[in-house]
Amino acid sequence: MSATETEAPTSGTVRTSDLLIAGEHVAARDGRYFETTEALTGEPIARVAAASVEDVNLAVEAARPRFRSGRAFRRPHGGRFWSVRPSCSASAPTTSSPR
């Protein structure tokens, strides 16, 4: 994908993605966006807000309390990890390797 700098997007079929700061979607403070394109066809995929230094500092300050409290490192679902692995023991062919 390539990116070219553009102005704030207008309504259309290309998806617009803003910054996610403190759980809210917000536009970049200076209004800049980057347009990403499909490498093969050159067609636009999305317009993405370009974070400035000010936006990054705002995001860091919004995240700081969660890191200090340890909430950023807690596991969801009461500490259980969910696995989405397919079961392959019944369908996998068995082979023996020569020694």
Tab-separated table of N, CA and C in Angstrom:
chain	number	residue	atom	x	y	z
A	1	MET	N	0.828	-1.175	0.000
A	1	MET	CA	0.000	0.000	0.000
A	1	MET	C	0.868	1.233	0.000
A	2	SER	N	0.396	2.250	-0.650
A	2	SER	CA	1.109	3.514	-0.612
A	2	SER	C	0.232	4.552	0.060
A	3	ALA	N	0.841	5.607	0.543
A	3	ALA	CA	0.079	6.640	1.227
A	3	ALA	C	0.445	7.991	0.641
A	4	THR	N	-0.569	8.781	0.383
A	4	THR	CA	-0.357	10.147	-0.060
A	4	THR	C	-1.164	11.055	0.833
A	5	GLU	N	-0.617	12.206	1.165
A	5	GLU	CA	-1.280	13.125	2.070
A	5	GLU	C	-2.413	13.832	1.349
A	6	THR	N	-3.578	13.915	2.006
A	6	THR	CA	-4.729	14.609	1.438
A	6	THR	C	-5.367	15.476	2.506
A	7	GLU	N	-6.297	16.293	2.099
A	7	GLU	CA	-7.075	17.099	3.040
A	7	GLU	C	-8.147	16.228	3.674
A	8	ALA	N	-8.922	16.785	4.600
A	8	ALA	CA	-10.001	16.043	5.244
A	8	ALA	C	-10.909	15.446	4.178
A	9	PRO	N	-11.327	14.201	4.385
A	9	PRO	CA	-12.090	13.503	3.353
A	9	PRO	C	-13.496	14.049	3.187
A	10	THR	N	-14.007	13.881	1.998
A	10	THR	CA	-15.397	14.212	1.741
A	10	THR	C	-16.185	12.920	1.749
A	11	SER	N	-17.508	13.034	1.776
A	11	SER	CA	-18.303	11.809	1.807
A	11	SER	C	-18.151	11.071	0.492
A	12	GLY	N	-18.125	9.761	0.543
A	12	GLY	CA	-17.947	8.943	-0.639
A	12	GLY	C	-17.900	7.485	-0.255
A	13	THR	N	-17.431	6.654	-1.143
A	13	THR	CA	-17.404	5.233	-0.872
A	13	THR	C	-16.129	4.784	-0.176
A	14	VAL	N	-15.118	5.611	-0.130
A	14	VAL	CA	-13.863	5.260	0.532
A	14	VAL	C	-14.053	5.416	2.044
A	15	ARG	N	-13.654	4.402	2.795
A	15	ARG	CA	-13.827	4.415	4.244
A	15	ARG	C	-12.894	5.437	4.875
A	16	THR	N	-13.389	6.152	5.883
A	16	THR	CA	-12.591	7.123	6.629
A	16	THR	C	-12.349	6.583	8.021
A	17	SER	N	-11.104	6.634	8.464
A	17	SER	CA	-10.746	6.134	9.785
A	17	SER	C	-10.070	7.245	10.575
A	18	ASP	N	-10.681	7.601	11.714
A	18	ASP	CA	-10.105	8.619	12.580
A	18	ASP	C	-9.195	7.974	13.620
A	19	LEU	N	-8.565	8.799	14.441
A	19	LEU	CA	-7.700	8.315	15.510
A	19	LEU	C	-8.558	7.776	16.653
A	20	LEU	N	-8.048	6.813	17.388
A	20	LEU	CA	-8.731	6.287	18.562
A	20	LEU	C	-7.938	6.726	19.785
A	21	ILE	N	-8.495	7.694	20.513
A	21	ILE	CA	-7.827	8.242	21.689
A	21	ILE	C	-8.804	8.188	22.850
A	22	ALA	N	-8.391	7.564	23.937
A	22	ALA	CA	-9.215	7.427	25.146
A	22	ALA	C	-10.555	6.775	24.831
A	23	GLY	N	-10.547	5.812	23.914
A	23	GLY	CA	-11.764	5.073	23.586
A	23	GLY	C	-12.720	5.791	22.664
A	24	GLU	N	-12.332	6.941	22.150
A	24	GLU	CA	-13.197	7.705	21.251
A	24	GLU	C	-12.498	7.937	19.918
A	25	HIS	N	-13.276	7.905	18.847
A	25	HIS	CA	-12.739	8.194	17.516
A	25	HIS	C	-12.745	9.712	17.328
A	26	VAL	N	-11.569	10.263	17.076
A	26	VAL	CA	-11.433	11.710	16.906
A	26	VAL	C	-10.607	12.000	15.659
A	27	ALA	N	-10.902	13.121	15.029
A	27	ALA	CA	-10.132	13.555	13.867
A	27	ALA	C	-8.778	14.079	14.331
A	28	ALA	N	-7.813	14.046	13.454
A	28	ALA	CA	-6.499	14.614	13.766
A	28	ALA	C	-6.667	16.107	14.027
A	29	ARG	N	-5.925	16.626	14.974
A	29	ARG	CA	-6.079	18.036	15.355
A	29	ARG	C	-5.821	18.999	14.202
A	30	ASP	N	-4.871	18.652	13.325
A	30	ASP	CA	-4.574	19.561	12.213
A	30	ASP	C	-5.370	19.215	10.956
A	31	GLY	N	-6.242	18.214	11.026
A	31	GLY	CA	-7.126	17.896	9.906
A	31	GLY	C	-6.488	17.127	8.765
A	32	ARG	N	-5.253	16.633	8.943
A	32	ARG	CA	-4.586	15.904	7.855
A	32	ARG	C	-5.032	14.446	7.809
A	33	TYR	N	-5.111	13.922	6.606
A	33	TYR	CA	-5.449	12.521	6.374
A	33	TYR	C	-4.487	11.950	5.340
A	34	PHE	N	-4.284	10.632	5.397
A	34	PHE	CA	-3.523	9.930	4.381
A	34	PHE	C	-4.468	9.008	3.646
A	35	GLU	N	-4.305	8.956	2.345
A	35	GLU	CA	-5.114	8.037	1.553
A	35	GLU	C	-4.278	6.798	1.269
A	36	THR	N	-4.805	5.638	1.597
A	36	THR	CA	-4.108	4.397	1.291
A	36	THR	C	-4.720	3.795	0.040
A	37	THR	N	-3.879	3.201	-0.785
A	37	THR	CA	-4.356	2.636	-2.037
A	37	THR	C	-3.970	1.167	-2.146
A	38	GLU	N	-4.746	0.428	-2.896
A	38	GLU	CA	-4.472	-0.971	-3.181
A	38	GLU	C	-3.276	-1.004	-4.116
A	39	ALA	N	-2.246	-1.732	-3.764
A	39	ALA	CA	-0.996	-1.728	-4.523
A	39	ALA	C	-1.163	-2.247	-5.950
A	40	LEU	N	-2.010	-3.225	-6.130
A	40	LEU	CA	-2.166	-3.835	-7.442
A	40	LEU	C	-2.954	-2.952	-8.406
A	41	THR	N	-4.058	-2.373	-7.915
A	41	THR	CA	-4.937	-1.610	-8.807
A	41	THR	C	-4.770	-0.102	-8.692
A	42	GLY	N	-4.210	0.366	-7.581
A	42	GLY	CA	-4.090	1.797	-7.364
A	42	GLY	C	-5.380	2.439	-6.883
A	43	GLU	N	-6.409	1.635	-6.648
A	43	GLU	CA	-7.689	2.155	-6.170
A	43	GLU	C	-7.574	2.552	-4.697
A	44	PRO	N	-8.228	3.647	-4.298
A	44	PRO	CA	-8.203	4.048	-2.893
A	44	PRO	C	-8.907	3.014	-2.009
A	45	ILE	N	-8.318	2.718	-0.853
A	45	ILE	CA	-8.915	1.803	0.112
A	45	ILE	C	-9.560	2.592	1.249
A	46	ALA	N	-8.793	3.527	1.814
A	46	ALA	CA	-9.283	4.275	2.969
A	46	ALA	C	-8.534	5.590	3.101
A	47	ARG	N	-9.157	6.498	3.844
A	47	ARG	CA	-8.491	7.731	4.264
A	47	ARG	C	-8.325	7.630	5.771
A	48	VAL	N	-7.086	7.783	6.230
A	48	VAL	CA	-6.754	7.574	7.630
A	48	VAL	C	-6.207	8.869	8.208
A	49	ALA	N	-6.674	9.229	9.408
A	49	ALA	CA	-6.207	10.442	10.061
A	49	ALA	C	-4.710	10.336	10.333
A	50	ALA	N	-3.988	11.398	10.032
A	50	ALA	CA	-2.536	11.442	10.244
A	50	ALA	C	-2.270	12.093	11.601
A	51	ALA	N	-1.770	11.303	12.539
A	51	ALA	CA	-1.516	11.810	13.883
A	51	ALA	C	-0.307	12.736	13.897
A	52	SER	N	-0.479	13.892	14.503
A	52	SER	CA	0.631	14.828	14.680
A	52	SER	C	1.278	14.553	16.036
A	53	VAL	N	2.344	15.245	16.336
A	53	VAL	CA	2.998	15.107	17.637
A	53	VAL	C	2.002	15.440	18.739
A	54	GLU	N	1.176	16.451	18.531
A	54	GLU	CA	0.169	16.839	19.514
A	54	GLU	C	-0.847	15.708	19.744
A	55	ASP	N	-1.279	15.045	18.667
A	55	ASP	CA	-2.209	13.919	18.792
A	55	ASP	C	-1.575	12.767	19.569
A	56	VAL	N	-0.320	12.467	19.277
A	56	VAL	CA	0.377	11.378	19.969
A	56	VAL	C	0.519	11.701	21.449
A	57	ASN	N	0.888	12.933	21.775
A	57	ASN	CA	1.010	13.322	23.179
A	57	ASN	C	-0.325	13.217	23.900
A	58	LEU	N	-1.408	13.589	23.236
A	58	LEU	CA	-2.746	13.475	23.816
A	58	LEU	C	-3.096	12.009	24.077
A	59	ALA	N	-2.769	11.125	23.146
A	59	ALA	CA	-3.041	9.697	23.319
A	59	ALA	C	-2.215	9.104	24.460
A	60	VAL	N	-0.952	9.509	24.569
A	60	VAL	CA	-0.090	9.014	25.648
A	60	VAL	C	-0.636	9.461	26.995
A	61	GLU	N	-1.027	10.705	27.106
A	61	GLU	CA	-1.579	11.209	28.368
A	61	GLU	C	-2.887	10.517	28.719
A	62	ALA	N	-3.698	10.192	27.718
A	62	ALA	CA	-4.956	9.484	27.971
A	62	ALA	C	-4.703	8.055	28.429
A	63	ALA	N	-3.629	7.430	27.955
A	63	ALA	CA	-3.329	6.038	28.300
A	63	ALA	C	-2.547	5.907	29.601
A	64	ARG	N	-1.863	6.948	30.003
A	64	ARG	CA	-0.977	6.876	31.179
A	64	ARG	C	-1.667	6.346	32.440
A	65	PRO	N	-2.876	6.795	32.812
A	65	PRO	CA	-3.505	6.274	34.038
A	65	PRO	C	-3.762	4.765	33.993
A	66	ARG	N	-4.099	4.216	32.842
A	66	ARG	CA	-4.336	2.770	32.739
A	66	ARG	C	-3.044	1.987	32.963
A	67	PHE	N	-1.937	2.480	32.472
A	67	PHE	CA	-0.668	1.786	32.666
A	67	PHE	C	-0.208	1.888	34.117
A	68	ARG	N	-0.426	3.032	34.726
A	68	ARG	CA	-0.021	3.188	36.127
A	68	ARG	C	-0.842	2.304	37.054
A	69	SER	N	-2.130	2.110	36.732
A	69	SER	CA	-2.997	1.300	37.596
A	69	SER	C	-2.857	-0.189	37.316
A	70	GLY	N	-2.234	-0.566	36.207
A	70	GLY	CA	-2.093	-1.970	35.846
A	70	GLY	C	-3.269	-2.508	35.057
A	71	ARG	N	-4.312	-1.702	34.836
A	71	ARG	CA	-5.491	-2.171	34.104
A	71	ARG	C	-5.177	-2.496	32.653
A	72	ALA	N	-4.142	-1.911	32.097
A	72	ALA	CA	-3.807	-2.165	30.695
A	72	ALA	C	-3.286	-3.575	30.491
A	73	PHE	N	-2.863	-4.247	31.573
A	73	PHE	CA	-2.252	-5.561	31.444
A	73	PHE	C	-3.148	-6.698	31.926
A	74	ARG	N	-4.367	-6.389	32.353
A	74	ARG	CA	-5.281	-7.440	32.803
A	74	ARG	C	-5.860	-8.178	31.620
A	75	ARG	N	-6.015	-9.474	31.778
A	75	ARG	CA	-6.560	-10.295	30.703
A	75	ARG	C	-8.084	-10.216	30.694
A	76	PRO	N	-8.675	-10.228	29.502
A	76	PRO	CA	-10.136	-10.265	29.433
A	76	PRO	C	-10.655	-11.634	29.851
A	77	HIS	N	-11.926	-11.756	30.110
A	77	HIS	CA	-12.602	-13.021	30.419
A	77	HIS	C	-12.059	-13.647	31.698
A	78	GLY	N	-11.788	-12.848	32.690
A	78	GLY	CA	-11.357	-13.389	33.970
A	78	GLY	C	-10.018	-14.095	33.933
A	79	GLY	N	-9.147	-13.750	33.006
A	79	GLY	CA	-7.826	-14.346	32.947
A	79	GLY	C	-7.737	-15.572	32.063
A	80	ARG	N	-8.834	-15.964	31.437
A	80	ARG	CA	-8.809	-17.136	30.561
A	80	ARG	C	-8.482	-16.701	29.143
A	81	PHE	N	-7.676	-17.476	28.473
A	81	PHE	CA	-7.396	-17.242	27.066
A	81	PHE	C	-8.258	-18.193	26.252
A	82	TRP	N	-8.861	-17.702	25.213
A	82	TRP	CA	-9.701	-18.528	24.355
A	82	TRP	C	-8.888	-18.974	23.154
A	83	SER	N	-9.030	-20.220	22.787
A	83	SER	CA	-8.285	-20.774	21.668
A	83	SER	C	-9.238	-21.052	20.522
A	84	VAL	N	-8.830	-20.694	19.316
A	84	VAL	CA	-9.642	-20.930	18.137
A	84	VAL	C	-8.888	-21.848	17.180
A	85	ARG	N	-8.107	-22.754	17.727
A	85	ARG	CA	-7.340	-23.685	16.903
A	85	ARG	C	-8.245	-24.793	16.380
A	86	PRO	N	-8.107	-25.173	15.134
A	86	PRO	CA	-8.869	-26.313	14.642
A	86	PRO	C	-8.289	-27.603	15.211
A	87	SER	N	-9.147	-28.553	15.454
A	87	SER	CA	-8.680	-29.844	15.933
A	87	SER	C	-8.198	-30.636	14.731
A	88	CYS	N	-6.950	-31.026	14.727
A	88	CYS	CA	-6.411	-31.697	13.555
A	88	CYS	C	-5.943	-33.115	13.854
A	89	SER	N	-6.194	-33.605	15.061
A	89	SER	CA	-5.705	-34.944	15.390
A	89	SER	C	-6.442	-36.037	14.616
A	90	ALA	N	-7.733	-35.860	14.346
A	90	ALA	CA	-8.493	-36.897	13.654
A	90	ALA	C	-8.289	-36.856	12.149
A	91	SER	N	-8.000	-35.694	11.606
A	91	SER	CA	-7.908	-35.571	10.159
A	91	SER	C	-6.484	-35.595	9.624
A	92	ALA	N	-5.504	-35.442	10.475
A	92	ALA	CA	-4.116	-35.397	10.012
A	92	ALA	C	-3.618	-36.787	9.686
A	93	PRO	N	-2.993	-36.971	8.519
A	93	PRO	CA	-2.438	-38.283	8.207
A	93	PRO	C	-1.226	-38.558	9.083
A	94	THR	N	-1.062	-39.813	9.414
A	94	THR	CA	0.092	-40.172	10.234
A	94	THR	C	1.195	-40.686	9.325
A	95	THR	N	2.383	-40.235	9.551
A	95	THR	CA	3.538	-40.676	8.773
A	95	THR	C	4.642	-41.037	9.736
A	96	SER	N	5.434	-41.943	9.351
A	96	SER	CA	6.601	-42.263	10.169
A	96	SER	C	7.846	-41.901	9.381
A	97	SER	N	8.774	-41.291	10.058
A	97	SER	CA	9.998	-40.880	9.369
A	97	SER	C	11.066	-41.948	9.594
A	98	PRO	N	11.867	-42.224	8.588
A	98	PRO	CA	12.922	-43.223	8.746
A	98	PRO	C	13.995	-42.726	9.704
A	99	ARG	N	14.569	-43.638	10.430
A	99	ARG	CA	15.617	-43.266	11.394
A	99	ARG	C	16.975	-43.577	10.894
